[in-house]
Amino acid sequence: MAMAAAGTTCPEPMGATSNGSWQGDNPLGSALPLAILQICLVIALTRFLAFVLRPLRQPRVVAEIIGGVLLGPSAIGRSERFLKTVFPKQSLTVLDTLASVGLIFFLFLVGMELDLRAIRRTGQRALAIAIAGISLPFVMGIGTSVILRHTVAKGVPEAPFLVFMGVALSITAFPVLARILAELKLLTTDLGRMAMSAAAVNDVAAWILLALAIALSGSGSPLVSLWVLLSGVGFVAFVVIFVRPVLDWMARRSPEGEPVNEMFICATLATVLAAGFITDTIGIHALFGAFIVGVVVPKEGPFAGVLIEKLEDLISGLFLPLYFVSSGLKTNVATISGGESWALLALVICTACLGKICGTVIVSLLVKVPAREAIALGFLMNTKGLVELIVLNIGKDRKVLNDETFAILVLMALVTTFLTTPIVMAIYKPARRSAPYKHRTIQRNDTDSELRVLACFHGSRNIPTMINLIESSRGIRRRGITVYAMHLMELSERSSAIFMVHKARLNGLPFWNRKGDSDNGADHLVIAFQAYQQLSNVSVRPMIAISDLETMHEDIITSADQKRAAFILLPFHKLQQIDGSMESIGHAYHLINRRVLRRAPCSVGILVDRGLGGTAQVVASEVSYTVATLFFGGRDDREALAYAARMAEHPGIQLIVVRFIPPQTGNLFLEGSRDGGSVTIIVDANEISADDACITEFRDKVLASNESIRYDDKVVGSRAEIIAAIKSIGRCNLFLVGQAPPTMVLSEKADSPELGPVGSYLASSEFSTATSVLVIKQHDPTADPPDPEDDGAEIYDEPDTPTTDLSRH
């Protein structure tokens, strides 16, 4: 009978793999196929929830917590059949082990995000706010624990429960806060910098308090808890004294531009696991060892970046979601039943919010932070996340938290994090209006004034052509050209994005790499521009913009306004392949360009890169390019001609200017439209006068004094004649054209209307596979401001043109 009872209570352990359904074996009865099903189910559900919550601008951790709770006994898991099929009890050991391995490496990544030097540089205001944001909620958490111990948490150990409650209510999730600030465009504001600094201090304090709570939660005597704490301190000292120098040596042996030794990566990952084993043996959980090793990893150079790149997608994408479902399986919202339990939930949420928010707001006001910023800072510091779940799960595993208390605290973490984004958006909207400035175009009366260019790039392929274009455009004017080189990086849920945020957060708008920081982990793509500055007289100021692709245009536009740029240089969203075809890097990048064109505060250029000067930077003495400018008329063509005149000042540039003249005065008659008809475009008389004045000025001031310029007038009356005239120019390195000249689309397939009728043809493979194209749109101060609800994403067949009449014959 005893054996039979044991057989009913102890399920038979699972085998690793099944023999297959054709052999009559159920795959879900084996550990491996069941684990695969669990991982796929968790990923599908959490990503779906993240997509649903995206319009609410919620961090992904909210979707992952909700997904875990839904799969648990609170929702879907209420079905006994579902739990026994997908999450049977005998599979939970494997599930928890996989989740713990993922969590160990994720905490290693979290430790790498934490820069102790930045914490040491934390200002007194941020330090005071951090201390207040920890101490008051910690005290209120202890007070709340007294009430819980007399109601739903009877019989739990007193001292550990007090500390666990204090830690649970006082934590601020540093990675989640960083993503929320980046999502709301607050990272580079005073509010964002203060919140990040305070959260970093809070993070360190929370881990220390958690170590204390774990030490106190042991079942032994107080002397045992003391030994656990002392052993933990000894482990930290061992890592700092012995492990850190080895990691520093590995980092020094991994120079920029060379692959990191595979042995170094393997040794570091093995060290993380060994550290986890040691701290688990000590009794303070394996996570601490991984976290401490991550903290001491050198942040400079490529070593840390390669470690993150090797780990983040696998850990964050596959293993970490398992931890949320493991937590969700322990969360049963049904245990919160009756008026008393729901009242306690409300009490815990109110206590957590009041403690964190009031403590932060009061001290912020005392250190002269404006009231609105102080309130927003309080809500931001109330953000919870993964660390909160870790604290709660450790408390649950150590029998410090029972089922009902655990469910109450999980819901508290979910509610406080969910409320952060909408409340901060409602109460705090930073004003980023800059003072008006004079020069917003390249074409100007004061030709000796400084030209400010915001040059944006996504990756290394854009850099050589951009640098060669800037070198060709620097001119000989006294004040020359200033280039703000902005590396556009997508903000994602990946740790590397937040790693970059953490390194760049103390800089200006959007992110500045100060000269003092240029040798310490600077963006390797930005270094190329810094090297160019040392070889030329062009002033280059590197920037890094980390933003969601849907709002990246806001960073570009705001930066151009703040830096008083006259010209924004954007890379085309297509890259040339080996066979000469153009392949898109993504529709989101296409929309970025279109939104910037629509809303920019200055002139904009889109560069179709076909290797201007080759794949490497060309020194000034070796610049030798032929540049062709096609002038049809209109403000965009006048802007392109002004840019061409500036390029012609470089001794290595041979400029060809071709003006296309219609056969009839005042209009351009084009035959052979796509449907076999013809089109007459009548141009405004003022535009014609402005075009004539521009050409006359160019001839008198530029052409007359520069023998390297060739000027031609071409009389054309049809699309075929225009194309023949363009091809007759011969081989050249770069075409400069306006975005909206008064002519028809020349290409049969115009899938990039933002390039205009001429630019679309020049960028197509049917014209050339070797000539780069710069399409320029001049800023129009008289144009109507764009509708804030209009994101420029609509598809249209033909671009706007500066015409007043369009008639079909």
PDB file of C-alpha atoms in Angstrom, residues 72-73 96 323 325-332 393-394 396-397 403 406-407:
ATOM      1  CA  GLY A  72      -0.846  30.115 -14.925  1.00  0.00           C
ATOM      2  CA  PRO A  73      -3.746  29.043 -12.734  1.00  0.00           C
ATOM      3  CA  ASP A  96      12.609  26.102 -13.882  1.00  0.00           C
ATOM      4  CA  TYR A 323      11.105  32.751 -16.150  1.00  0.00           C
ATOM      5  CA  VAL A 325       5.845  31.761 -17.151  1.00  0.00           C
ATOM      6  CA  SER A 326       7.565  29.992 -14.259  1.00  0.00           C
ATOM      7  CA  SER A 327       6.562  32.931 -12.088  1.00  0.00           C
ATOM      8  CA  GLY A 328       3.073  33.009 -13.600  1.00  0.00           C
ATOM      9  CA  LEU A 329       2.504  29.340 -12.777  1.00  0.00           C
ATOM     10  CA  LYS A 330       3.044  30.255  -9.126  1.00  0.00           C
ATOM     11  CA  THR A 331       0.665  33.221  -9.329  1.00  0.00           C
ATOM     12  CA  ASN A 332      -2.958  32.409  -8.654  1.00  0.00           C
ATOM     13  CA  ASN A 393      10.115  34.321  -6.514  1.00  0.00           C
ATOM     14  CA  ILE A 394      13.029  33.934  -4.137  1.00  0.00           C
ATOM     15  CA  LYS A 396       8.153  32.294  -2.533  1.00  0.00           C
ATOM     16  CA  ASP A 397      10.745  29.535  -2.908  1.00  0.00           C
ATOM     17  CA  ASP A 403       0.469  32.071  -2.431  1.00  0.00           C
ATOM     18  CA  PHE A 406       2.862  36.427  -3.740  1.00  0.00           C
ATOM     19  CA  ALA A 407      -0.133  37.079  -6.035  1.00  0.00           C
TER      20      ALA A 407
END
